[in-house]
GROMACS .gro file of C-alpha atoms in nm:
model
  258
    1MET     CA    1   5.495  12.928  15.308
    2LYS     CA    2   5.353  12.569  15.240
    3THR     CA    3   5.554  12.562  14.908
    4VAL     CA    4   5.843  12.672  15.075
    5THR     CA    5   5.846  12.398  15.291
    6LEU     CA    6   5.745  12.159  15.061
    7ILE     CA    7   6.044  12.230  14.799
    8LEU     CA    8   6.300  12.193  15.132
    9SER     CA    9   6.142  11.854  15.233
   10LEU     CA   10   6.175  11.766  14.855
   11LEU     CA   11   6.528  11.868  14.863
   12VAL     CA   12   6.618  11.675  15.184
   13ALA     CA   13   6.485  11.385  15.002
   14LEU     CA   14   6.689  11.409  14.699
   15LEU     CA   15   7.010  11.473  14.905
   16PHE     CA   16   6.958  11.113  15.063
   17SER     CA   17   6.793  10.948  14.811
   18SER     CA   18   7.211  10.888  14.646
   19CYS     CA   19   7.209  10.548  14.820
   20SER     CA   20   7.516  10.350  14.785
   21THR     CA   21   7.618  10.016  14.886
   22TYR     CA   22   7.984   9.889  14.948
   23GLN     CA   23   8.177   9.570  14.958
   24TYR     CA   24   8.507   9.580  15.151
   25VAL     CA   25   8.748   9.335  15.067
   26GLY     CA   26   9.036   9.210  15.322
   27LEU     CA   27   9.305   9.091  15.154
   28THR     CA   28   9.588   8.812  15.314
   29PRO     CA   29   9.974   8.859  15.183
   30LEU     CA   30  10.166   8.550  15.089
   31LYS     CA   31  10.547   8.557  15.117
   32ILE     CA   32  10.734   8.763  14.894
   33ASP     CA   33  10.981   8.626  14.638
   34ALA     CA   34  11.290   8.740  14.473
   35SER     CA   35  11.398   8.635  14.139
   36ASP     CA   36  11.745   8.483  14.262
   37ASP     CA   37  12.009   8.470  14.551
   38VAL     CA   38  12.117   8.793  14.403
   39GLY     CA   39  11.754   8.936  14.401
   40ALA     CA   40  11.755   8.809  14.793
   41SER     CA   41  12.041   9.016  14.880
   42LEU     CA   42  11.874   9.289  14.683
   43THR     CA   43  11.553   9.300  14.859
   44ASP     CA   44  11.688   9.244  15.211
   45SER     CA   45  11.809   9.585  15.170
   46LEU     CA   46  11.464   9.742  15.069
   47GLU     CA   47  11.195   9.777  15.235
   48ILE     CA   48  10.870   9.716  15.049
   49ASN     CA   49  10.503   9.808  15.214
   50TYR     CA   50  10.173   9.765  15.000
   51SER     CA   51   9.854   9.936  15.051
   52PHE     CA   52   9.553   9.992  14.839
   53ASP     CA   53   9.345  10.333  14.818
   54GLY     CA   54   9.016  10.432  14.715
   55ASP     CA   55   8.732  10.285  14.525
   56GLY     CA   56   8.845   9.944  14.357
   57GLY     CA   57   9.194   9.969  14.567
   58GLU     CA   58   9.446  10.125  14.391
   59ILE     CA   59   9.770   9.978  14.434
   60GLN     CA   60  10.038  10.186  14.654
   61VAL     CA   61  10.352  10.036  14.665
   62GLU     CA   62  10.640  10.207  14.910
   63ILE     CA   63  10.995  10.153  14.852
   64PHE     CA   64  11.259  10.215  15.101
   65ASN     CA   65  11.635  10.186  14.977
   66ARG     CA   66  11.817  10.120  15.267
   67SER     CA   67  12.136  10.018  15.063
   68MET     CA   68  12.451  10.191  14.956
   69ARG     CA   69  12.382  10.229  14.624
   70PRO     CA   70  12.079  10.406  14.414
   71VAL     CA   71  11.809  10.150  14.231
   72LEU     CA   72  11.569  10.225  13.937
   73VAL     CA   73  11.205  10.108  13.973
   74ASP     CA   74  11.110  10.010  13.599
   75LYS     CA   75  10.715  10.040  13.592
   76SER     CA   76  10.698   9.956  13.204
   77LYS     CA   77  10.805   9.584  13.336
   78SER     CA   78  10.626   9.583  13.631
   79SER     CA   79  10.261   9.480  13.664
   80LEU     CA   80   9.938   9.353  13.815
   81ILE     CA   81   9.815   8.988  13.731
   82ARG     CA   82   9.496   8.932  13.790
   83SER     CA   83   9.273   8.599  13.660
   84GLY     CA   84   9.597   8.543  13.419
   85GLU     CA   85   9.540   8.901  13.274
   86THR     CA   86   9.855   9.111  13.287
   87ILE     CA   87   9.766   9.477  13.410
   88PRO     CA   88  10.091   9.726  13.350
   89PHE     CA   89  10.185   9.918  13.645
   90PHE     CA   90  10.288  10.212  13.359
   91ASP     CA   91   9.982  10.430  13.239
   92ASN     CA   92  10.087  10.585  12.919
   93THR     CA   93   9.813  10.811  12.911
   94SER     CA   94   9.902  11.226  12.941
   95ARG     CA   95   9.654  11.432  13.155
   96ILE     CA   96   9.606  11.814  13.081
   97SER     CA   97   9.541  12.069  13.358
   98SER     CA   98   9.477  12.404  13.281
   99THR     CA   99   9.305  12.720  13.406
  100SER     CA  100   9.124  12.997  13.217
  101HIS     CA  101   9.074  13.373  13.248
  102SER     CA  102   8.859  13.585  13.085
  103ARG     CA  103   8.829  13.959  13.100
  104GLN     CA  104   8.643  14.205  12.904
  105SER     CA  105   8.816  14.494  12.680
  106TYR     CA  106   8.802  14.863  12.835
  107VAL     CA  107   8.849  14.982  12.437
  108ASN     CA  108   8.579  14.772  12.316
  109ASP     CA  109   8.331  14.632  12.519
  110ARG     CA  110   8.233  14.341  12.318
  111ASP     CA  111   8.602  14.193  12.304
  112TYR     CA  112   8.687  13.950  12.541
  113TYR     CA  113   9.054  13.824  12.623
  114THR     CA  114   9.112  13.505  12.773
  115THR     CA  115   9.420  13.388  12.907
  116THR     CA  116   9.481  12.981  12.925
  117ASN     CA  117   9.788  12.836  13.167
  118GLY     CA  118   9.794  12.463  13.154
  119GLU     CA  119  10.049  12.155  13.182
  120ILE     CA  120  10.074  11.825  13.048
  121GLN     CA  121  10.148  11.578  13.317
  122THR     CA  122  10.278  11.192  13.222
  123ASP     CA  123  10.353  10.927  13.445
  124PRO     CA  124  10.739  10.852  13.463
  125SER     CA  125  10.833  10.496  13.320
  126VAL     CA  126  11.148  10.471  13.547
  127LEU     CA  127  11.146  10.587  13.923
  128PHE     CA  128  11.507  10.663  14.035
  129ILE     CA  129  11.589  10.608  14.442
  130PRO     CA  130  11.857  10.700  14.611
  131PRO     CA  131  12.021  10.546  14.900
  132ASP     CA  132  11.850  10.609  15.219
  133SER     CA  133  11.547  10.768  15.054
  134LYS     CA  134  11.188  10.600  14.919
  135VAL     CA  135  10.924  10.642  14.652
  136ASN     CA  136  10.563  10.591  14.635
  137VAL     CA  137  10.487  10.343  14.322
  138ARG     CA  138  10.100  10.380  14.205
  139GLY     CA  139   9.967  10.093  13.994
  140PRO     CA  140   9.613   9.983  13.849
  141VAL     CA  141   9.309   9.934  14.096
  142LEU     CA  142   9.258   9.573  14.184
  143GLU     CA  143   8.860   9.536  14.121
  144GLN     CA  144   8.598   9.761  13.981
  145SER     CA  145   8.325   9.539  14.059
  146PHE     CA  146   8.106   9.314  14.328
  147PHE     CA  147   8.235   8.985  14.406
  148ASP     CA  148   7.928   8.734  14.420
  149PHE     CA  149   7.859   8.628  14.798
  150PRO     CA  150   7.843   8.251  14.841
  151ASP     CA  151   7.552   8.039  14.931
  152GLU     CA  152   7.349   8.211  15.244
  153ASN     CA  153   7.435   7.924  15.472
  154GLN     CA  154   7.834   8.070  15.481
  155VAL     CA  155   7.710   8.410  15.549
  156GLU     CA  156   7.728   8.553  15.895
  157THR     CA  157   7.574   8.906  16.013
  158VAL     CA  158   7.837   9.044  16.250
  159ASN     CA  159   7.878   9.347  16.428
  160LEU     CA  160   8.133   9.533  16.271
  161ARG     CA  161   8.337   9.793  16.477
  162THR     CA  162   8.357  10.172  16.364
  163ASP     CA  163   8.453  10.489  16.509
  164ASN     CA  164   8.058  10.566  16.615
  165GLY     CA  165   8.018  10.222  16.790
  166TYR     CA  166   7.902   9.837  16.626
  167TYR     CA  167   7.707   9.820  16.316
  168LYS     CA  168   7.552   9.533  16.166
  169THR     CA  169   7.647   9.413  15.876
  170ARG     CA  170   7.695   9.082  15.614
  171THR     CA  171   8.059   8.914  15.590
  172VAL     CA  172   8.193   8.577  15.469
  173SER     CA  173   8.535   8.437  15.537
  174PHE     CA  174   8.747   8.247  15.319
  175SER     CA  175   9.037   7.969  15.324
  176GLY     CA  176   9.349   7.979  15.113
  177GLU     CA  177   9.171   7.747  14.901
  178GLU     CA  178   8.848   7.892  14.885
  179THR     CA  179   8.912   8.235  14.794
  180PRO     CA  180   8.779   8.429  14.499
  181ALA     CA  181   9.035   8.591  14.389
  182THR     CA  182   9.460   8.606  14.402
  183TYR     CA  183   9.607   8.900  14.288
  184ARG     CA  184  10.015   8.873  14.207
  185LEU     CA  185  10.221   9.215  14.214
  186PHE     CA  186  10.550   9.177  13.993
  187LEU     CA  187  10.790   9.463  14.028
  188THR     CA  188  11.144   9.514  13.802
  189ILE     CA  189  11.400   9.649  14.025
  190ILE     CA  190  11.726   9.750  13.877
  191PRO     CA  191  12.049   9.818  14.079
  192TYR     CA  192  12.221  10.153  13.941
  193GLY     CA  193  12.521  10.089  13.714
  194LYS     CA  194  12.612   9.981  13.401
  195ASP     CA  195  12.533   9.648  13.287
  196GLU     CA  196  12.342   9.564  13.621
  197ALA     CA  197  12.110   9.288  13.593
  198PRO     CA  198  11.718   9.309  13.709
  199VAL     CA  199  11.550   9.171  13.986
  200PHE     CA  200  11.202   9.081  13.961
  201VAL     CA  201  11.030   9.083  14.303
  202ARG     CA  202  10.669   8.882  14.322
  203GLN     CA  203  10.412   8.963  14.599
  204GLN     CA  204  10.051   8.767  14.594
  205PHE     CA  205   9.781   8.862  14.782
  206ILE     CA  206   9.447   8.649  14.849
  207VAL     CA  207   9.106   8.759  14.897
  208ASN     CA  208   9.028   8.638  15.253
  209ARG     CA  209   8.704   8.849  15.364
  210LEU     CA  210   8.437   9.009  15.183
  211THR     CA  211   8.180   9.258  15.358
  212ASN     CA  212   7.864   9.387  15.270
  213THR     CA  213   7.729   9.706  15.399
  214SER     CA  214   7.601  10.036  15.325
  215LEU     CA  215   7.829  10.178  15.542
  216SER     CA  216   8.063  10.471  15.383
  217PRO     CA  217   8.445  10.430  15.403
  218GLY     CA  218   8.483  10.705  15.622
  219TYR     CA  219   8.311  10.528  15.927
  220PHE     CA  220   8.480  10.206  15.872
  221THR     CA  221   8.770  10.051  16.068
  222ASN     CA  222   8.998   9.815  15.926
  223ASP     CA  223   9.220   9.773  16.218
  224GLY     CA  224   9.545   9.814  15.999
  225GLU     CA  225   9.463   9.537  15.752
  226ASN     CA  226   9.529   9.527  15.395
  227ILE     CA  227   9.151   9.612  15.278
  228PHE     CA  228   8.999   9.803  15.003
  229PHE     CA  229   8.618   9.892  14.922
  230ILE     CA  230   8.396   9.860  14.594
  231GLN     CA  231   8.124  10.112  14.596
  232LYS     CA  232   7.827  10.051  14.376
  233SER     CA  233   7.499  10.294  14.343
  234THR     CA  234   7.146  10.104  14.409
  235GLY     CA  235   6.873  10.124  14.186
  236PHE     CA  236   6.643  10.227  14.476
  237GLY     CA  237   6.840  10.517  14.549
  238ALA     CA  238   6.867  10.625  14.183
  239PHE     CA  239   6.496  10.583  14.138
  240MET     CA  240   6.427  10.788  14.465
  241GLY     CA  241   6.642  11.078  14.317
  242GLY     CA  242   6.493  11.098  14.004
  243VAL     CA  243   6.133  11.127  14.171
  244ALA     CA  244   6.261  11.386  14.389
  245ALA     CA  245   6.392  11.563  14.165
  246ILE     CA  246   6.102  11.568  13.916
  247ALA     CA  247   5.892  11.653  14.233
  248VAL     CA  248   6.094  11.927  14.318
  249VAL     CA  249   6.052  12.089  13.931
  250VAL     CA  250   5.717  12.051  14.002
  251ALA     CA  251   5.709  12.270  14.322
  252LEU     CA  252   5.924  12.518  14.172
  253VAL     CA  253   5.659  12.581  13.865
  254VAL     CA  254   5.357  12.567  14.082
  255ALA     CA  255   5.546  12.828  14.329
  256GLY     CA  256   5.634  13.041  14.011
  257GLY     CA  257   5.291  13.057  13.898
  258ALA     CA  258   5.106  13.119  14.240
   0.00000   0.00000   0.00000
């Protein structure tokens, strides 16, 4: 009985040892800019909303076409510009998904037959938007690594509001000149028709706030702001997980020999 209790305790320790810390990145949008007067006229009939999803902030652009004619979004000519680097919206890789089912032959018990069904998924380079409809354009992630915090005298300990009450955490805010990063989103939109010139839509976001906390995204409330998170596993959590895993193995060996 003591061995069973020990194993259960170690399993609980293993479960809670996978510690992660999160950095929540707040963004301020700057004014949308079209390439020319014709572009401004077109974008006036388009409702463009930006959001950022998941770890790293995958770009999500919802485009609602309120005009009376179709438009095209060319992802191969749309990009994220980050620190001078151009990262295309169009992902040229193919994703393969498949399922397999195996069964044993009724004639010969040693013969097995496998049936595999699969499909290859590709990212379309051009999206067609009919009048009075919308599409969601997915782009690359904004960041994959934590931003460095500035000097301690600029960091505030604040009570962060969550769905379960208030939670103490560390945060720092930036003005436009102090921002640690600027993201420029560049979209190519083409009115549908022969010999139509493309329109280039530019949108910028600057980082205005960083928040470091162990609070997971499921409990974080962003009050409708443009915000994304970056997740990082802590070394202590990985170390304790390894210790707990070894202890579980030892306990199982001892229990087996008892």
